[in-house]
PDB file of C-alpha atoms in Angstrom:
ATOM      1  CA  MET A   1       8.716  49.866  27.321  1.00 59.00           C
ATOM      2  CA  ARG A   2      10.064  52.217  24.730  1.00 71.00           C
ATOM      3  CA  ASP A   3       8.376  52.670  21.394  1.00 79.00           C
ATOM      4  CA  LEU A   4      10.454  50.522  19.051  1.00 82.00           C
ATOM      5  CA  SER A   5       8.540  51.456  15.911  1.00 85.00           C
ATOM      6  CA  VAL A   6      11.022  54.277  15.287  1.00 88.00           C
ATOM      7  CA  TYR A   7      13.654  51.579  14.685  1.00 89.00           C
ATOM      8  CA  ALA A   8      11.518  49.638  12.201  1.00 89.00           C
ATOM      9  CA  PRO A   9      12.803  51.332   9.005  1.00 92.00           C
ATOM     10  CA  ILE A  10      16.480  50.881   9.851  1.00 92.00           C
ATOM     11  CA  LEU A  11      15.790  47.367  11.100  1.00 92.00           C
ATOM     12  CA  ARG A  12      13.975  46.612   7.820  1.00 93.00           C
ATOM     13  CA  ARG A  13      16.983  47.814   5.809  1.00 94.00           C
ATOM     14  CA  TYR A  14      19.344  45.737   7.957  1.00 93.00           C
ATOM     15  CA  ILE A  15      17.303  42.598   7.436  1.00 94.00           C
ATOM     16  CA  ALA A  16      16.632  43.273   3.738  1.00 93.00           C
ATOM     17  CA  LYS A  17      20.379  43.123   3.073  1.00 94.00           C
ATOM     18  CA  ARG A  18      20.605  39.681   4.662  1.00 93.00           C
ATOM     19  CA  ALA A  19      17.349  37.887   3.864  1.00 90.00           C
ATOM     20  CA  ASP A  20      14.915  37.106   1.083  1.00 89.00           C
ATOM     21  CA  PRO A  21      12.793  40.219   0.390  1.00 90.00           C
ATOM     22  CA  ALA A  22       9.631  38.154   0.849  1.00 89.00           C
ATOM     23  CA  ASP A  23      10.687  37.341   4.421  1.00 91.00           C
ATOM     24  CA  VAL A  24      11.635  40.848   5.585  1.00 92.00           C
ATOM     25  CA  ASP A  25       8.288  41.735   7.144  1.00 92.00           C
ATOM     26  CA  ASP A  26       8.102  38.436   9.010  1.00 92.00           C
ATOM     27  CA  LEU A  27      11.634  38.809  10.324  1.00 93.00           C
ATOM     28  CA  VAL A  28      11.057  42.395  11.472  1.00 92.00           C
ATOM     29  CA  GLN A  29       7.956  41.194  13.242  1.00 93.00           C
ATOM     30  CA  ASP A  30       9.944  38.389  14.898  1.00 92.00           C
ATOM     31  CA  VAL A  31      12.454  40.932  16.180  1.00 91.00           C
ATOM     32  CA  MET A  32       9.721  43.175  17.533  1.00 90.00           C
ATOM     33  CA  LEU A  33       8.003  40.190  19.119  1.00 90.00           C
ATOM     34  CA  ARG A  34      11.183  39.112  20.897  1.00 89.00           C
ATOM     35  CA  MET A  35      11.707  42.649  22.138  1.00 87.00           C
ATOM     36  CA  HIS A  36       8.133  42.782  23.377  1.00 86.00           C
ATOM     37  CA  VAL A  37       8.383  39.416  25.135  1.00 84.00           C
ATOM     38  CA  ARG A  38      11.599  40.511  26.789  1.00 81.00           C
ATOM     39  CA  GLY A  39       9.674  43.464  28.195  1.00 75.00           C
ATOM     40  CA  GLN A  40      11.321  45.696  30.679  1.00 67.00           C
ATOM     41  CA  SER A  41      12.818  43.214  33.042  1.00 68.00           C
ATOM     42  CA  GLU A  42      16.126  45.021  32.883  1.00 74.00           C
ATOM     43  CA  ALA A  43      17.019  48.391  31.475  1.00 78.00           C
ATOM     44  CA  ILE A  44      18.887  48.229  28.169  1.00 80.00           C
ATOM     45  CA  ALA A  45      21.777  50.654  28.031  1.00 85.00           C
ATOM     46  CA  ASN A  46      22.242  50.523  24.244  1.00 87.00           C
ATOM     47  CA  ILE A  47      18.817  49.815  22.729  1.00 86.00           C
ATOM     48  CA  GLU A  48      19.993  50.028  19.103  1.00 88.00           C
ATOM     49  CA  GLY A  49      22.871  47.646  19.674  1.00 90.00           C
ATOM     50  CA  TYR A  50      20.597  45.244  21.496  1.00 90.00           C
ATOM     51  CA  LEU A  51      17.971  45.486  18.754  1.00 90.00           C
ATOM     52  CA  PHE A  52      20.484  44.561  16.052  1.00 92.00           C
ATOM     53  CA  GLN A  53      21.799  41.738  18.193  1.00 93.00           C
ATOM     54  CA  VAL A  54      18.255  40.384  18.400  1.00 93.00           C
ATOM     55  CA  ALA A  55      17.887  40.856  14.624  1.00 94.00           C
ATOM     56  CA  ALA A  56      21.080  38.877  14.017  1.00 95.00           C
ATOM     57  CA  SER A  57      19.767  36.160  16.309  1.00 95.00           C
ATOM     58  CA  VAL A  58      16.461  36.056  14.413  1.00 94.00           C
ATOM     59  CA  LEU A  59      18.324  35.772  11.100  1.00 95.00           C
ATOM     60  CA  THR A  60      20.481  32.955  12.464  1.00 95.00           C
ATOM     61  CA  ASP A  61      17.455  31.114  13.782  1.00 94.00           C
ATOM     62  CA  ARG A  62      15.685  31.493  10.420  1.00 93.00           C
ATOM     63  CA  ALA A  63      18.744  30.163   8.573  1.00 92.00           C
ATOM     64  CA  ARG A  64      18.931  27.132  10.893  1.00 93.00           C
ATOM     65  CA  ARG A  65      15.220  26.478  10.486  1.00 91.00           C
ATOM     66  CA  ASP A  66      15.489  26.753   6.695  1.00 89.00           C
ATOM     67  CA  ARG A  67      18.396  24.266   6.631  1.00 90.00           C
ATOM     68  CA  THR A  68      16.591  21.846   8.906  1.00 90.00           C
ATOM     69  CA  ARG A  69      13.401  21.976   6.862  1.00 88.00           C
ATOM     70  CA  GLU A  70      15.315  22.075   3.561  1.00 86.00           C
ATOM     71  CA  ARG A  71      13.354  25.118   2.511  1.00 82.00           C
ATOM     72  CA  GLY A  72      15.345  25.451  -0.729  1.00 78.00           C
ATOM     73  CA  ALA A  73      14.088  22.059  -1.873  1.00 82.00           C
ATOM     74  CA  HIS A  74      10.441  23.051  -1.588  1.00 80.00           C
ATOM     75  CA  CYS A  75       8.445  23.895  -4.667  1.00 77.00           C
ATOM     76  CA  GLU A  76       5.277  25.866  -5.040  1.00 74.00           C
ATOM     77  CA  LEU A  77       1.974  24.084  -5.283  1.00 73.00           C
ATOM     78  CA  THR A  78       1.143  25.229  -8.767  1.00 74.00           C
ATOM     79  CA  GLU A  79      -1.597  23.841 -10.954  1.00 71.00           C
ATOM     80  CA  PRO A  80       0.672  22.124 -13.545  1.00 72.00           C
ATOM     81  CA  LEU A  81       2.729  20.325 -10.877  1.00 69.00           C
ATOM     82  CA  HIS A  82      -0.118  19.560  -8.500  1.00 69.00           C
ATOM     83  CA  PRO A  83      -3.444  19.607 -10.321  1.00 68.00           C
ATOM     84  CA  VAL A  84      -6.420  20.127  -8.128  1.00 69.00           C
ATOM     85  CA  GLU A  85      -8.587  17.073  -8.052  1.00 71.00           C
ATOM     86  CA  ASP A  86     -12.052  17.774  -9.271  1.00 74.00           C
ATOM     87  CA  ARG A  87     -13.777  16.169  -6.288  1.00 79.00           C
ATOM     88  CA  THR A  88     -17.168  17.739  -6.107  1.00 84.00           C
ATOM     89  CA  PRO A  89     -19.908  16.596  -3.744  1.00 87.00           C
ATOM     90  CA  GLU A  90     -21.885  15.373  -6.750  1.00 88.00           C
ATOM     91  CA  ARG A  91     -18.958  13.299  -7.981  1.00 86.00           C
ATOM     92  CA  VAL A  92     -18.420  11.782  -4.532  1.00 89.00           C
ATOM     93  CA  LEU A  93     -22.102  10.929  -4.272  1.00 92.00           C
ATOM     94  CA  ARG A  94     -22.126   9.391  -7.752  1.00 89.00           C
ATOM     95  CA  GLY A  95     -19.062   7.312  -6.838  1.00 88.00           C
ATOM     96  CA  ARG A  96     -20.702   6.039  -3.664  1.00 92.00           C
ATOM     97  CA  GLU A  97     -23.812   5.125  -5.610  1.00 92.00           C
ATOM     98  CA  ASP A  98     -21.706   3.240  -8.180  1.00 89.00           C
ATOM     99  CA  VAL A  99     -19.983   1.306  -5.389  1.00 90.00           C
ATOM    100  CA  ASP A 100     -23.349   0.436  -3.839  1.00 93.00           C
ATOM    101  CA  ARG A 101     -24.654  -0.762  -7.207  1.00 92.00           C
ATOM    102  CA  LEU A 102     -21.497  -2.837  -7.746  1.00 91.00           C
ATOM    103  CA  VAL A 103     -21.846  -4.469  -4.319  1.00 92.00           C
ATOM    104  CA  GLU A 104     -25.490  -5.283  -5.014  1.00 93.00           C
ATOM    105  CA  ALA A 105     -24.585  -6.750  -8.401  1.00 92.00           C
ATOM    106  CA  LEU A 106     -21.808  -8.867  -6.879  1.00 92.00           C
ATOM    107  CA  GLU A 107     -24.214 -10.192  -4.259  1.00 93.00           C
ATOM    108  CA  ALA A 108     -26.698 -11.131  -6.988  1.00 93.00           C
ATOM    109  CA  MET A 109     -24.026 -12.872  -9.094  1.00 93.00           C
ATOM    110  CA  PRO A 110     -23.700 -16.712  -8.979  1.00 94.00           C
ATOM    111  CA  ASP A 111     -21.157 -17.733  -6.323  1.00 94.00           C
ATOM    112  CA  LEU A 112     -18.509 -19.278  -8.570  1.00 94.00           C
ATOM    113  CA  THR A 113     -18.718 -16.415 -11.075  1.00 94.00           C
ATOM    114  CA  ARG A 114     -18.436 -13.828  -8.273  1.00 94.00           C
ATOM    115  CA  ASP A 115     -15.480 -15.649  -6.708  1.00 94.00           C
ATOM    116  CA  ALA A 116     -13.631 -15.812 -10.028  1.00 94.00           C
ATOM    117  CA  PHE A 117     -14.368 -12.138 -10.739  1.00 93.00           C
ATOM    118  CA  VAL A 118     -13.295 -10.937  -7.272  1.00 92.00           C
ATOM    119  CA  LEU A 119     -10.109 -12.996  -7.323  1.00 94.00           C
ATOM    120  CA  HIS A 120      -9.206 -11.683 -10.753  1.00 93.00           C
ATOM    121  CA  ARG A 121     -10.202  -8.011 -10.389  1.00 91.00           C
ATOM    122  CA  PHE A 122      -9.521  -7.284  -6.742  1.00 89.00           C
ATOM    123  CA  GLU A 123      -6.887  -9.856  -5.806  1.00 89.00           C
ATOM    124  CA  GLU A 124      -5.207  -9.612  -9.231  1.00 90.00           C
ATOM    125  CA  MET A 125      -4.782 -13.385  -9.453  1.00 91.00           C
ATOM    126  CA  SER A 126      -4.017 -15.048 -12.781  1.00 92.00           C
ATOM    127  CA  TYR A 127      -6.478 -17.360 -14.515  1.00 93.00           C
ATOM    128  CA  ASP A 128      -4.294 -20.347 -13.607  1.00 93.00           C
ATOM    129  CA  ALA A 129      -4.126 -19.353  -9.927  1.00 93.00           C
ATOM    130  CA  ILE A 130      -7.880 -18.776  -9.798  1.00 94.00           C
ATOM    131  CA  GLY A 131      -8.507 -22.129 -11.452  1.00 94.00           C
ATOM    132  CA  GLU A 132      -6.258 -23.857  -8.948  1.00 94.00           C
ATOM    133  CA  HIS A 133      -7.833 -21.990  -6.023  1.00 94.00           C
ATOM    134  CA  LEU A 134     -11.426 -22.742  -7.075  1.00 93.00           C
ATOM    135  CA  GLY A 135     -10.696 -26.236  -8.412  1.00 94.00           C
ATOM    136  CA  ILE A 136     -11.820 -25.468 -11.984  1.00 94.00           C
ATOM    137  CA  SER A 137     -10.007 -25.315 -15.319  1.00 94.00           C
ATOM    138  CA  THR A 138      -8.404 -22.184 -16.705  1.00 92.00           C
ATOM    139  CA  SER A 139     -10.929 -22.072 -19.550  1.00 94.00           C
ATOM    140  CA  ALA A 140     -13.763 -22.285 -16.993  1.00 94.00           C
ATOM    141  CA  VAL A 141     -12.255 -19.288 -15.219  1.00 93.00           C
ATOM    142  CA  GLY A 142     -12.351 -17.368 -18.515  1.00 93.00           C
ATOM    143  CA  ARG A 143     -16.001 -18.322 -19.035  1.00 94.00           C
ATOM    144  CA  HIS A 144     -16.932 -17.202 -15.513  1.00 94.00           C
ATOM    145  CA  LEU A 145     -15.133 -13.899 -15.994  1.00 93.00           C
ATOM    146  CA  MET A 146     -16.955 -13.297 -19.291  1.00 94.00           C
ATOM    147  CA  LYS A 147     -20.210 -14.174 -17.588  1.00 94.00           C
ATOM    148  CA  ALA A 148     -19.405 -11.703 -14.807  1.00 92.00           C
ATOM    149  CA  MET A 149     -18.608  -8.963 -17.337  1.00 92.00           C
ATOM    150  CA  ARG A 150     -21.906  -9.510 -19.147  1.00 92.00           C
ATOM    151  CA  PHE A 151     -23.719  -9.570 -15.799  1.00 91.00           C
ATOM    152  CA  LEU A 152     -22.223  -6.181 -14.841  1.00 90.00           C
ATOM    153  CA  ALA A 153     -22.684  -4.671 -18.311  1.00 90.00           C
ATOM    154  CA  ALA A 154     -26.376  -5.561 -18.186  1.00 90.00           C
ATOM    155  CA  ARG A 155     -26.558  -3.397 -15.049  1.00 87.00           C
ATOM    156  CA  ASP A 156     -24.581  -0.576 -16.706  1.00 83.00           C
ATOM    157  CA  LEU A 157     -21.573  -1.067 -14.425  1.00 78.00           C
ATOM    158  CA  PRO A 158     -17.971  -0.752 -15.582  1.00 67.00           C
TER     159      PRO A 158
END
């Protein structure tokens, strides 16, 4: 196979006129890759003409791919738009420990108080719905929820 690197500068200029400057190196590489894959199965009479035909094909393929993937609609992942979550191993461990402590506290809580608390906090049911579900009055639901809050606060849980 012929050394195609001598065509790289002119190929780079050709592509730079038709593509985003940030993509020029990638596109030149794509052209060279296609030429390399083609190998020497058949002799090419006009290597420059063929090279630019491959370059045009690479540009067309890139344009199709960009339209399909809506590349113009993409935005950069910058800090203001996509803040990095501060998830450190220590924070994850502390969170797991808090969950374990909450589960232990819920298991130690009186049954009716725990049921009212779980239905309100995790199932997001209203006081009336909880009262109807547990067969107690709405005011009793409020008392059980206050009791649950005091129970958790005594164990330094949110």
